[in-house]
DNA sequence: AACCCAACTGACAGACCCTGTCAGTAGGCC
DNA sequence: GGCCTACTGACAGGGTCTGTCAGTTGGGTT
């Protein structure tokens, strides 16, 4: 058990991206130089990109190294959304970096989690400009994810209230406010709701299936100039 | 060295998020049950969120688990920027999740790297110079910024060509494609154009003023259910 | 309440891995 | 050639790890 801990500590030390002599590491770890050499072998065997050069010392090839860490489903969603935003706003270099990171993370994920996220980033439309936080957004996101019918109490711009049953399809960010696009069962047509004008949300529990004419794709087709 | 490897293997097995009995794990690892119990102690001591319940088995509390992985400086920057964007745009749940992830990552970072990133996210966000995946995106962006009338050659979904004079108001990212929303002088109404279907762009040079009924705000009002 | 299940804990001897010491090789730089 | 440092091999001793055995605990089922 001591050895396991020492290997972890060695990584921590090497993380600074600087050069380290085996003798220094031996002093710090309070073991012999020979043991350090053996530990380095173990690290290399474990796939850690540590390199040693004669007469120079040891250094990490990839300077940043993330230890094993646990992520919740929501944190994963945050990473996906963040990457989607970066892909949209930043320069090519950062775009590609964001994609690479996401690929690495996704590959490290077990199947069920990956499924639950499928298309999440894509369903978010965002133009980052102003901060907006609304209470019912998590509920809406969950409804989109799990294809759950949503009952909302809505206040239109003219002040009129209405209760609607919708199939939430996508969320959009318009710079000033978030909206939710969905198929409105009440009006039997697509509608866009400003999230800050949704007073109440309720999930009855029934799941809706994708019906031709009521999907996100069908909605997008409307935005084609005649 | 064998023990170190076995601990790593145990994590890999537990990653599936399912329940595992110590006896099964012992068989798979070809060690005794007692050793498995000791290994579990080590994992818990290392901060791995594995939980064991009497009469049930072992399971990972946080089903998503990232293995050690190397990140480049740029990828790290992309993560930071993404988290910053999420914090500014999404709901509280996602905001907090983004912050949590960032904290975890930062704690795993060596000092010099951390310094280099200081304040990175905010600066980038303050200057949202959108990058162009498509050639005419910079032109459109400039036209939006400077309120310049735009002449475009457009191909609709049905294949019909048209030349239009528009007042570009906003660009949107729909996950699959970029669109540009604008007031179409030709049709005398708002229209949404898919950027990848804009064949040609031309800026005549005349600036347009904000006219009531033709602004972005007016367009957004349309997405209000009656 | 008895019973099963499987996680835990403690103890202990033996096996095995790990470690330090010593000696020597190899590649780069002055 | 001399110095630096990474590397390798061998070997004995010590320490860690492991299996066996016995027993406890908590939750669920019958």
CSV table of C-alpha atoms (C1' of nucleotides) in Angstrom, one decimal:
chain,number,residue,atom,x,y,z
A,1,UNK,CA,0.0,0.0,0.0
A,2,UNK,CA,2.9,2.3,0.6
A,3,UNK,CA,4.2,1.8,-2.9
A,4,UNK,CA,0.8,2.6,-4.4
A,5,UNK,CA,0.7,5.9,-2.6
A,6,UNK,CA,4.2,6.7,-3.6
A,7,UNK,CA,3.5,6.2,-7.3
A,8,UNK,CA,0.6,8.7,-6.9
A,9,UNK,CA,2.8,11.1,-5.1
A,10,UNK,CA,5.4,10.9,-7.8
A,11,UNK,CA,2.8,11.9,-10.4
A,12,UNK,CA,1.8,14.8,-8.2
A,13,UNK,CA,5.4,16.0,-8.1
A,14,UNK,CA,6.0,15.5,-11.9
A,15,UNK,CA,2.9,17.4,-12.7
A,16,UNK,CA,4.7,20.7,-12.4
A,17,UNK,CA,6.1,20.0,-15.9
A,18,UNK,CA,9.7,20.6,-14.7
A,19,UNK,CA,12.7,18.5,-14.7
A,20,UNK,CA,13.4,16.1,-11.8
A,21,UNK,CA,16.5,14.1,-10.9
A,22,UNK,CA,16.0,10.6,-9.6
A,23,UNK,CA,18.2,11.5,-6.6
A,24,UNK,CA,15.9,14.5,-5.7
A,25,UNK,CA,12.8,12.4,-6.0
A,26,UNK,CA,14.5,9.7,-3.8
A,27,UNK,CA,15.2,12.3,-1.1
A,28,UNK,CA,11.7,13.6,-1.2
A,29,UNK,CA,10.1,10.2,-1.1
A,30,UNK,CA,12.6,8.9,1.5
A,31,UNK,CA,13.5,5.9,-0.6
A,32,UNK,CA,16.6,4.9,-2.5
A,33,UNK,CA,17.4,6.0,-6.0
A,34,UNK,CA,17.1,2.4,-7.2
A,35,UNK,CA,13.5,2.4,-6.0
A,36,UNK,CA,12.7,5.5,-8.0
A,37,UNK,CA,14.0,3.8,-11.1
A,38,UNK,CA,11.7,0.9,-10.5
A,39,UNK,CA,8.8,3.2,-9.8
A,40,UNK,CA,9.4,5.0,-13.1
A,41,UNK,CA,9.2,1.6,-14.8
A,42,UNK,CA,5.9,1.0,-13.2
A,43,UNK,CA,4.6,4.4,-14.2
A,44,UNK,CA,5.6,3.9,-17.8
A,45,UNK,CA,4.0,0.4,-17.7
A,46,UNK,CA,0.8,2.1,-16.5
A,47,UNK,CA,0.7,4.4,-19.5
A,48,UNK,CA,1.9,7.5,-17.8
A,49,UNK,CA,3.8,9.6,-20.3
A,50,UNK,CA,6.9,10.1,-18.2
A,51,UNK,CA,10.2,10.3,-20.0
A,52,UNK,CA,13.8,10.0,-18.6
A,53,UNK,CA,16.9,11.1,-20.4
A,54,UNK,CA,20.4,10.1,-19.3
A,55,UNK,CA,22.3,13.0,-17.8
A,56,UNK,CA,19.2,15.1,-17.7
A,57,UNK,CA,16.3,13.8,-15.5
A,58,UNK,CA,12.7,12.9,-15.6
A,59,UNK,CA,9.9,15.0,-17.1
A,60,UNK,CA,6.2,14.5,-18.1
A,61,UNK,CA,5.7,14.5,-21.8
A,62,UNK,CA,2.1,15.7,-21.4
A,63,UNK,CA,2.3,18.3,-18.7
A,64,UNK,CA,-1.2,18.2,-17.5
A,65,UNK,CA,-2.5,15.0,-16.0
A,66,UNK,CA,-5.9,14.4,-14.5
A,67,UNK,CA,-6.3,11.9,-11.7
A,68,UNK,CA,-9.3,9.6,-11.7
A,69,UNK,CA,-12.3,11.6,-10.7
A,70,UNK,CA,-16.0,11.1,-10.4
A,71,UNK,CA,-18.5,13.1,-12.4
A,72,UNK,CA,-22.3,13.3,-11.9
A,73,UNK,CA,-24.7,13.3,-14.8
A,74,UNK,CA,-25.3,17.0,-14.5
A,75,UNK,CA,-21.6,17.8,-14.4
A,76,UNK,CA,-21.3,15.8,-17.6
A,77,UNK,CA,-24.1,17.8,-19.2
A,78,UNK,CA,-22.3,21.0,-18.2
A,79,UNK,CA,-19.2,19.9,-19.9
A,80,UNK,CA,-21.1,19.0,-23.0
A,81,UNK,CA,-22.9,22.3,-23.1
A,82,UNK,CA,-19.6,24.1,-22.4
A,83,UNK,CA,-18.0,22.4,-25.3
A,84,UNK,CA,-20.9,23.2,-27.6
A,85,UNK,CA,-20.6,26.8,-26.6
A,86,UNK,CA,-16.9,26.8,-27.2
A,87,UNK,CA,-17.3,25.2,-30.6
A,88,UNK,CA,-19.6,28.0,-31.5
A,89,UNK,CA,-17.8,31.0,-30.1
A,90,UNK,CA,-14.1,30.5,-29.9
A,91,UNK,CA,-11.4,30.2,-32.5
A,92,UNK,CA,-10.6,27.1,-34.4
A,93,UNK,CA,-7.8,26.0,-32.1
A,94,UNK,CA,-10.1,26.1,-29.1
A,95,UNK,CA,-12.9,24.5,-31.1
A,96,UNK,CA,-10.8,21.5,-31.9
A,97,UNK,CA,-9.5,21.3,-28.4
A,98,UNK,CA,-13.0,21.3,-27.0
A,99,UNK,CA,-13.9,18.5,-29.4
A,100,UNK,CA,-10.9,16.5,-28.4
A,101,UNK,CA,-11.6,16.8,-24.7
A,102,UNK,CA,-15.2,15.8,-25.2
A,103,UNK,CA,-14.1,12.7,-27.2
A,104,UNK,CA,-11.8,11.7,-24.5
A,105,UNK,CA,-14.4,12.1,-21.8
A,106,UNK,CA,-17.1,10.3,-23.8
A,107,UNK,CA,-14.8,7.4,-24.5
A,108,UNK,CA,-14.2,7.0,-20.8
A,109,UNK,CA,-17.9,6.9,-20.1
A,110,UNK,CA,-20.0,3.8,-19.5
A,111,UNK,CA,-22.7,3.1,-22.0
A,112,UNK,CA,-25.9,4.0,-20.1
A,113,UNK,CA,-24.6,7.5,-19.3
A,114,UNK,CA,-23.6,8.1,-22.8
A,115,UNK,CA,-27.1,7.3,-24.0
A,116,UNK,CA,-28.8,9.6,-21.6
A,117,UNK,CA,-26.8,12.5,-23.0
A,118,UNK,CA,-27.2,11.7,-26.6
A,119,UNK,CA,-28.0,14.8,-28.5
A,120,UNK,CA,-28.1,17.0,-25.4
A,121,UNK,CA,-25.5,19.5,-26.6
A,122,UNK,CA,-27.1,19.6,-30.0
A,123,UNK,CA,-30.5,20.5,-28.6
A,124,UNK,CA,-29.1,23.5,-26.9
A,125,UNK,CA,-28.9,26.6,-29.0
A,126,UNK,CA,-26.9,29.3,-27.5
A,127,UNK,CA,-25.5,32.7,-28.2
A,128,UNK,CA,-23.6,33.6,-25.1
A,129,UNK,CA,-24.1,37.2,-24.1
A,130,UNK,CA,-26.1,37.8,-21.0
A,131,UNK,CA,-26.5,35.6,-17.9
A,132,UNK,CA,-29.9,34.2,-17.2
A,133,UNK,CA,-31.0,31.8,-14.6
A,134,UNK,CA,-34.4,30.5,-14.3
A,135,UNK,CA,-35.8,28.0,-11.9
A,136,UNK,CA,-37.7,25.8,-14.3
A,137,UNK,CA,-34.9,25.2,-16.7
A,138,UNK,CA,-33.7,22.0,-15.1
A,139,UNK,CA,-37.2,20.5,-15.3
A,140,UNK,CA,-37.5,21.5,-19.0
A,141,UNK,CA,-34.1,20.0,-19.8
A,142,UNK,CA,-35.1,16.8,-18.1
A,143,UNK,CA,-38.3,16.7,-20.0
A,144,UNK,CA,-36.5,17.2,-23.3
A,145,UNK,CA,-33.9,14.5,-22.4
A,146,UNK,CA,-36.5,11.9,-21.4
A,147,UNK,CA,-39.2,13.0,-23.9
A,148,UNK,CA,-41.7,13.7,-21.2
A,149,UNK,CA,-44.9,15.7,-21.8
A,150,UNK,CA,-44.8,19.0,-20.0
A,151,UNK,CA,-47.7,21.0,-18.5
A,152,UNK,CA,-46.9,24.7,-18.2
A,153,UNK,CA,-48.6,27.8,-17.0
A,154,UNK,CA,-47.7,30.5,-19.4
A,155,UNK,CA,-48.0,34.3,-19.4
A,156,UNK,CA,-48.0,35.8,-22.9
A,157,UNK,CA,-46.6,39.2,-23.7
A,158,UNK,CA,-50.1,40.7,-23.6
A,159,UNK,CA,-50.5,39.5,-20.1
A,160,UNK,CA,-53.0,36.7,-20.8
A,161,UNK,CA,-52.5,33.4,-18.9
A,162,UNK,CA,-52.9,30.0,-20.4
A,163,UNK,CA,-52.2,26.4,-19.4
A,164,UNK,CA,-50.7,24.3,-22.1
A,165,UNK,CA,-49.6,20.7,-22.7
A,166,UNK,CA,-46.4,20.7,-24.8
A,167,UNK,CA,-43.8,18.3,-26.1
A,168,UNK,CA,-40.6,20.1,-25.3
A,169,UNK,CA,-38.0,19.7,-28.1
A,170,UNK,CA,-35.3,22.2,-27.7
A,171,UNK,CA,-34.0,25.2,-25.7
A,172,UNK,CA,-32.6,28.3,-27.3
A,173,UNK,CA,-30.7,31.2,-25.9
A,174,UNK,CA,-31.5,34.5,-27.6
A,175,UNK,CA,-28.9,36.7,-25.9
A,176,UNK,CA,-31.5,38.3,-23.7
A,177,UNK,CA,-33.6,35.3,-22.7
A,178,UNK,CA,-34.0,31.6,-23.0
A,179,UNK,CA,-36.8,30.1,-24.9
A,180,UNK,CA,-38.2,26.6,-25.2
A,181,UNK,CA,-39.5,25.3,-28.5
A,182,UNK,CA,-42.0,22.5,-28.5
A,183,UNK,CA,-45.1,21.0,-30.0
A,184,UNK,CA,-48.1,22.5,-28.3
A,185,UNK,CA,-50.8,19.9,-27.9
A,186,UNK,CA,-53.2,22.6,-26.9
A,187,UNK,CA,-52.8,24.6,-30.0
A,188,UNK,CA,-51.8,21.6,-32.2
A,189,UNK,CA,-48.8,23.5,-33.6
A,190,UNK,CA,-45.2,24.4,-32.8
A,191,UNK,CA,-44.8,27.2,-30.3
A,192,UNK,CA,-41.8,29.0,-28.7
A,193,UNK,CA,-42.1,29.9,-25.1
A,194,UNK,CA,-39.9,32.4,-23.2
A,195,UNK,CA,-38.7,30.5,-20.2
A,196,UNK,CA,-38.9,33.5,-17.9
A,197,UNK,CA,-42.6,33.7,-18.7
A,198,UNK,CA,-43.3,30.1,-17.8
A,199,UNK,CA,-44.8,30.4,-14.3
A,200,UNK,CA,-45.2,26.8,-13.5
A,201,UNK,CA,-44.0,23.4,-14.8
A,202,UNK,CA,-45.5,20.0,-14.2
A,203,UNK,CA,-44.4,16.6,-15.5
A,204,UNK,CA,-47.5,14.3,-15.6
A,205,UNK,CA,-45.2,11.4,-16.3
A,206,UNK,CA,-46.3,10.2,-19.7
A,207,UNK,CA,-43.7,9.9,-22.3
A,208,UNK,CA,-44.3,11.0,-25.9
A,209,UNK,CA,-43.0,9.3,-29.0
A,210,UNK,CA,-41.5,11.0,-32.0
A,211,UNK,CA,-44.4,11.6,-34.5
A,212,UNK,CA,-43.9,12.8,-38.1
A,213,UNK,CA,-44.7,16.4,-38.3
A,214,UNK,CA,-44.1,17.0,-34.6
A,215,UNK,CA,-40.3,16.6,-34.3
A,216,UNK,CA,-37.6,19.2,-34.1
A,217,UNK,CA,-36.6,18.5,-37.7
A,218,UNK,CA,-40.1,19.4,-38.8
A,219,UNK,CA,-39.9,22.6,-36.9
A,220,UNK,CA,-36.6,23.6,-38.4
A,221,UNK,CA,-38.0,23.1,-41.9
A,222,UNK,CA,-40.3,26.0,-41.3
A,223,UNK,CA,-37.3,28.3,-41.2
A,224,UNK,CA,-36.7,28.1,-44.9
A,225,UNK,CA,-37.5,31.2,-46.9
A,226,UNK,CA,-40.0,30.6,-49.6
B,1,UNK,CA,3.2,-4.0,-8.7
B,2,UNK,CA,0.5,-6.6,-9.0
B,3,UNK,CA,-1.6,-5.0,-6.4
B,4,UNK,CA,-1.4,-1.6,-8.0
B,5,UNK,CA,-2.6,-3.1,-11.3
B,6,UNK,CA,-5.4,-5.0,-9.6
B,7,UNK,CA,-6.8,-1.8,-8.0
B,8,UNK,CA,-6.9,-0.2,-11.4
B,9,UNK,CA,-8.6,-3.2,-12.9
B,10,UNK,CA,-11.2,-3.2,-10.1
B,11,UNK,CA,-12.1,0.4,-11.0
B,12,UNK,CA,-12.5,-0.6,-14.6
B,13,UNK,CA,-14.9,-3.4,-13.6
B,14,UNK,CA,-16.9,-1.2,-11.3
B,15,UNK,CA,-17.2,1.5,-14.0
B,16,UNK,CA,-20.2,-0.3,-15.5
B,17,UNK,CA,-22.3,1.1,-12.7
B,18,UNK,CA,-23.7,-2.3,-11.8
B,19,UNK,CA,-23.7,-4.2,-8.6
B,20,UNK,CA,-20.7,-6.5,-7.9
B,21,UNK,CA,-20.3,-9.1,-5.2
B,22,UNK,CA,-16.9,-9.5,-3.6
B,23,UNK,CA,-16.9,-13.2,-4.4
B,24,UNK,CA,-17.4,-12.5,-8.1
B,25,UNK,CA,-14.6,-9.9,-8.1
B,26,UNK,CA,-12.4,-12.3,-6.2
B,27,UNK,CA,-13.0,-14.9,-8.9
B,28,UNK,CA,-12.3,-12.5,-11.7
B,29,UNK,CA,-9.1,-11.2,-10.1
B,30,UNK,CA,-8.0,-14.6,-9.0
B,31,UNK,CA,-7.5,-13.6,-5.4
B,32,UNK,CA,-9.3,-14.4,-2.2
B,33,UNK,CA,-12.4,-12.5,-1.0
B,34,UNK,CA,-10.5,-11.2,1.9
B,35,UNK,CA,-8.1,-9.4,-0.5
B,36,UNK,CA,-11.0,-7.8,-2.3
B,37,UNK,CA,-12.2,-6.4,1.0
B,38,UNK,CA,-8.8,-5.0,1.7
B,39,UNK,CA,-8.6,-3.5,-1.9
B,40,UNK,CA,-12.0,-1.8,-1.4
B,41,UNK,CA,-10.6,-0.2,1.7
B,42,UNK,CA,-7.7,1.1,-0.3
B,43,UNK,CA,-10.0,2.5,-3.0
B,44,UNK,CA,-12.1,4.3,-0.5
B,45,UNK,CA,-8.9,5.6,1.2
B,46,UNK,CA,-7.9,6.9,-2.3
B,47,UNK,CA,-11.1,8.9,-2.6
B,48,UNK,CA,-12.9,6.5,-5.0
B,49,UNK,CA,-16.6,6.8,-4.4
B,50,UNK,CA,-17.2,3.0,-4.1
B,51,UNK,CA,-19.9,1.9,-1.7
B,52,UNK,CA,-20.5,-1.5,-0.2
B,53,UNK,CA,-23.7,-2.6,1.4
B,54,UNK,CA,-24.1,-5.7,3.5
B,55,UNK,CA,-26.1,-8.4,1.8
B,56,UNK,CA,-26.0,-6.5,-1.5
B,57,UNK,CA,-22.7,-5.8,-3.0
B,58,UNK,CA,-20.4,-3.1,-4.2
B,59,UNK,CA,-21.3,-0.2,-6.5
B,60,UNK,CA,-19.8,3.1,-7.6
B,61,UNK,CA,-21.7,6.0,-6.1
B,62,UNK,CA,-21.0,8.3,-9.0
B,63,UNK,CA,-21.5,6.1,-12.0
B,64,UNK,CA,-19.4,8.2,-14.3
B,65,UNK,CA,-15.7,7.9,-13.7
B,66,UNK,CA,-12.9,9.4,-15.6
B,67,UNK,CA,-9.7,7.5,-15.7
B,68,UNK,CA,-6.4,9.3,-15.6
B,69,UNK,CA,-5.9,11.2,-18.8
B,70,UNK,CA,-3.6,13.7,-20.2
B,71,UNK,CA,-4.7,17.1,-21.3
B,72,UNK,CA,-2.9,19.7,-23.2
B,73,UNK,CA,-2.8,23.4,-22.2
B,74,UNK,CA,-5.2,24.3,-25.1
B,75,UNK,CA,-7.7,21.6,-24.1
B,76,UNK,CA,-7.6,22.9,-20.6
B,77,UNK,CA,-8.3,26.4,-21.8
B,78,UNK,CA,-11.2,25.1,-23.8
B,79,UNK,CA,-12.6,23.5,-20.6
B,80,UNK,CA,-12.2,26.7,-18.7
B,81,UNK,CA,-13.8,28.8,-21.4
B,82,UNK,CA,-16.7,26.3,-21.7
B,83,UNK,CA,-17.3,26.4,-18.0
B,84,UNK,CA,-17.3,30.2,-18.0
B,85,UNK,CA,-19.8,30.2,-20.8
B,86,UNK,CA,-22.0,27.8,-19.1
B,87,UNK,CA,-21.9,29.9,-15.9
B,88,UNK,CA,-23.1,32.9,-17.8
B,89,UNK,CA,-25.8,31.3,-19.9
B,90,UNK,CA,-27.4,28.2,-18.2
B,91,UNK,CA,-29.5,27.6,-15.2
B,92,UNK,CA,-28.3,27.4,-11.7
B,93,UNK,CA,-28.1,23.6,-11.7
B,94,UNK,CA,-25.8,23.6,-14.7
B,95,UNK,CA,-23.9,26.6,-13.4
B,96,UNK,CA,-23.1,24.9,-10.2
B,97,UNK,CA,-22.2,21.7,-12.0
B,98,UNK,CA,-19.8,23.6,-14.3
B,99,UNK,CA,-18.2,25.3,-11.2
B,100,UNK,CA,-17.8,21.9,-9.5
B,101,UNK,CA,-16.1,20.3,-12.5
B,102,UNK,CA,-13.8,23.3,-12.9
B,103,UNK,CA,-12.8,23.1,-9.2
B,104,UNK,CA,-12.0,19.4,-9.6
B,105,UNK,CA,-9.9,20.0,-12.6
B,106,UNK,CA,-8.1,23.0,-11.1
B,107,UNK,CA,-7.2,21.0,-8.0
B,108,UNK,CA,-5.6,18.4,-10.2
B,109,UNK,CA,-3.5,21.0,-12.0
B,110,UNK,CA,0.0,22.0,-11.3
B,111,UNK,CA,0.7,25.6,-10.2
B,112,UNK,CA,2.3,27.0,-13.3
B,113,UNK,CA,-0.5,25.8,-15.5
B,114,UNK,CA,-3.0,27.3,-13.2
B,115,UNK,CA,-1.3,30.7,-13.3
B,116,UNK,CA,-1.2,30.7,-17.1
B,117,UNK,CA,-5.0,30.4,-17.1
B,118,UNK,CA,-5.8,33.0,-14.6
B,119,UNK,CA,-8.8,35.1,-15.8
B,120,UNK,CA,-8.7,33.5,-19.2
B,121,UNK,CA,-12.4,32.6,-19.4
B,122,UNK,CA,-13.7,36.0,-18.7
B,123,UNK,CA,-11.5,37.8,-21.2
B,124,UNK,CA,-12.4,35.6,-24.0
B,125,UNK,CA,-16.1,35.9,-23.1
B,126,UNK,CA,-15.9,39.7,-23.0
B,127,UNK,CA,-14.8,39.7,-26.6
B,128,UNK,CA,-16.9,37.1,-28.4
B,129,UNK,CA,-15.2,37.2,-31.7
B,130,UNK,CA,-17.0,34.4,-33.3
B,131,UNK,CA,-14.9,32.1,-35.5
B,132,UNK,CA,-16.2,31.1,-38.9
B,133,UNK,CA,-16.7,27.6,-40.0
B,134,UNK,CA,-18.0,28.9,-43.2
B,135,UNK,CA,-16.5,31.4,-45.5
B,136,UNK,CA,-19.3,34.0,-45.5
B,137,UNK,CA,-19.8,34.0,-41.8
B,138,UNK,CA,-17.2,36.8,-41.1
B,139,UNK,CA,-19.0,39.0,-43.6
B,140,UNK,CA,-22.3,38.3,-42.1
B,141,UNK,CA,-21.0,39.0,-38.6
B,142,UNK,CA,-19.5,42.2,-39.7
B,143,UNK,CA,-22.7,43.3,-41.3
B,144,UNK,CA,-24.6,42.5,-38.1
B,145,UNK,CA,-22.1,44.4,-36.1
B,146,UNK,CA,-22.0,47.5,-38.3
B,147,UNK,CA,-25.7,47.3,-39.3
B,148,UNK,CA,-24.9,47.0,-42.9
B,149,UNK,CA,-27.4,46.0,-45.6
B,150,UNK,CA,-26.5,42.6,-47.1
B,151,UNK,CA,-27.1,41.3,-50.6
B,152,UNK,CA,-27.2,37.5,-50.7
B,153,UNK,CA,-27.7,34.8,-53.3
B,154,UNK,CA,-29.7,32.1,-51.6
B,155,UNK,CA,-30.7,28.6,-52.5
B,156,UNK,CA,-33.8,27.4,-50.7
B,157,UNK,CA,-34.4,23.8,-49.7
B,158,UNK,CA,-36.5,23.2,-52.8
B,159,UNK,CA,-33.5,24.2,-54.9
B,160,UNK,CA,-34.9,27.6,-56.1
B,161,UNK,CA,-32.4,30.4,-56.2
B,162,UNK,CA,-33.1,34.0,-55.2
B,163,UNK,CA,-31.3,37.2,-54.6
B,164,UNK,CA,-32.3,39.1,-51.5
B,165,UNK,CA,-31.6,42.3,-49.8
B,166,UNK,CA,-31.6,41.8,-46.0
B,167,UNK,CA,-30.9,43.5,-42.7
B,168,UNK,CA,-29.0,40.9,-40.8
B,169,UNK,CA,-29.9,40.9,-37.1
B,170,UNK,CA,-28.5,37.8,-35.5
B,171,UNK,CA,-26.7,34.5,-36.1
B,172,UNK,CA,-27.9,31.3,-34.5
B,173,UNK,CA,-26.3,27.9,-34.1
B,174,UNK,CA,-28.7,25.0,-34.4
B,175,UNK,CA,-26.4,22.2,-33.7
B,176,UNK,CA,-26.4,21.1,-37.3
B,177,UNK,CA,-26.1,24.4,-39.1
B,178,UNK,CA,-25.7,28.1,-38.6
B,179,UNK,CA,-28.6,30.4,-39.5
B,180,UNK,CA,-28.8,34.1,-40.0
B,181,UNK,CA,-32.0,35.9,-38.9
B,182,UNK,CA,-32.8,39.1,-40.7
B,183,UNK,CA,-35.4,41.5,-42.1
B,184,UNK,CA,-35.8,40.6,-45.7
B,185,UNK,CA,-36.3,43.8,-47.7
B,186,UNK,CA,-37.3,41.7,-50.7
B,187,UNK,CA,-40.1,39.8,-49.0
B,188,UNK,CA,-40.8,42.7,-46.5
B,189,UNK,CA,-40.8,40.3,-43.6
B,190,UNK,CA,-38.4,38.5,-41.2
B,191,UNK,CA,-36.6,35.4,-42.6
B,192,UNK,CA,-34.2,32.9,-41.4
B,193,UNK,CA,-31.4,31.8,-43.8
B,194,UNK,CA,-29.2,28.8,-43.4
B,195,UNK,CA,-25.6,30.1,-43.8
B,196,UNK,CA,-24.5,27.1,-45.7
B,197,UNK,CA,-27.1,27.8,-48.3
B,198,UNK,CA,-26.0,31.4,-48.8
B,199,UNK,CA,-23.9,31.2,-52.0
B,200,UNK,CA,-22.7,34.7,-52.2
B,201,UNK,CA,-22.6,37.8,-50.0
B,202,UNK,CA,-22.1,41.4,-50.9
B,203,UNK,CA,-22.1,44.5,-48.8
B,204,UNK,CA,-23.2,47.5,-50.9
B,205,UNK,CA,-22.1,49.8,-48.2
B,206,UNK,CA,-25.3,51.5,-47.0
B,207,UNK,CA,-26.1,51.4,-43.3
B,208,UNK,CA,-29.5,50.6,-42.0
B,209,UNK,CA,-31.1,52.2,-39.0
B,210,UNK,CA,-33.2,50.4,-36.4
B,211,UNK,CA,-36.8,50.8,-37.5
B,212,UNK,CA,-39.8,49.9,-35.4
B,213,UNK,CA,-41.1,46.5,-36.5
B,214,UNK,CA,-37.9,45.5,-38.1
B,215,UNK,CA,-35.6,44.9,-35.1
B,216,UNK,CA,-34.6,41.7,-33.4
B,217,UNK,CA,-36.9,42.5,-30.5
B,218,UNK,CA,-39.8,42.6,-32.9
B,219,UNK,CA,-38.8,39.3,-34.3
B,220,UNK,CA,-38.6,37.7,-30.9
B,221,UNK,CA,-42.1,39.0,-30.1
B,222,UNK,CA,-43.4,36.7,-32.8
B,223,UNK,CA,-42.4,33.7,-30.8
B,224,UNK,CA,-45.0,34.4,-28.2
B,225,UNK,CA,-48.0,32.1,-28.2
B,226,UNK,CA,-51.3,33.8,-28.7
C,1,DA,C1',-38.2,-15.0,15.0
C,2,DA,C1',-35.4,-17.7,12.5
C,3,DC,C1',-32.8,-17.9,8.4
C,4,DC,C1',-29.9,-16.5,4.4
C,5,DC,C1',-26.9,-13.4,2.2
C,6,DA,C1',-22.9,-10.7,1.7
C,7,DA,C1',-20.4,-7.0,3.6
C,8,DC,C1',-17.0,-6.5,7.2
C,9,DT,C1',-13.3,-7.3,11.0
C,10,DG,C1',-9.4,-9.4,13.6
C,11,DA,C1',-5.6,-12.6,13.9
C,12,DC,C1',-1.7,-15.1,12.1
C,13,DA,C1',1.7,-17.7,9.4
C,14,DG,C1',3.8,-18.0,5.0
C,15,DA,C1',4.8,-16.4,0.5
C,16,DC,C1',6.1,-13.0,-2.2
C,17,DC,C1',7.2,-8.4,-3.4
C,18,DC,C1',9.7,-4.6,-2.4
C,19,DT,C1',13.8,-2.3,-1.0
C,20,DG,C1',18.7,-1.0,-0.3
C,21,DT,C1',23.4,-2.0,-1.4
C,22,DC,C1',26.8,-2.7,-4.7
C,23,DA,C1',28.6,-2.9,-9.1
C,24,DG,C1',28.5,-1.9,-13.7
C,25,DT,C1',26.8,0.1,-18.5
C,26,DA,C1',25.1,3.8,-21.5
C,27,DG,C1',24.3,8.2,-23.6
C,28,DG,C1',25.1,13.3,-23.7
C,29,DC,C1',27.9,17.4,-22.6
C,30,DC,C1',32.1,20.0,-21.3
D,1,DG,C1',38.7,11.7,-20.8
D,2,DG,C1',35.8,13.2,-17.0
D,3,DC,C1',31.3,14.4,-15.2
D,4,DC,C1',26.5,14.1,-15.1
D,5,DT,C1',22.5,11.2,-14.9
D,6,DA,C1',19.6,7.6,-16.4
D,7,DC,C1',19.5,2.6,-16.4
D,8,DT,C1',20.4,-2.7,-15.5
D,9,DG,C1',21.5,-7.0,-12.9
D,10,DA,C1',22.1,-9.6,-8.7
D,11,DC,C1',21.1,-10.7,-4.0
D,12,DA,C1',19.8,-10.8,0.9
D,13,DG,C1',16.7,-9.0,4.3
D,14,DG,C1',12.6,-7.0,5.7
D,15,DG,C1',8.1,-5.7,5.1
D,16,DT,C1',3.9,-5.9,2.8
D,17,DC,C1',0.5,-8.6,1.0
D,18,DT,C1',-2.2,-12.7,0.9
D,19,DG,C1',-5.1,-16.9,2.2
D,20,DT,C1',-7.3,-19.3,5.9
D,21,DC,C1',-10.2,-19.4,9.7
D,22,DA,C1',-13.5,-17.6,12.8
D,23,DG,C1',-16.7,-14.4,14.0
D,24,DT,C1',-19.9,-10.0,13.7
D,25,DT,C1',-23.2,-6.9,11.5
D,26,DG,C1',-27.0,-5.3,8.8
D,27,DG,C1',-30.9,-6.0,5.7
D,28,DG,C1',-34.1,-8.8,3.6
D,29,DT,C1',-37.0,-13.2,3.1
D,30,DT,C1',-39.7,-16.9,4.8
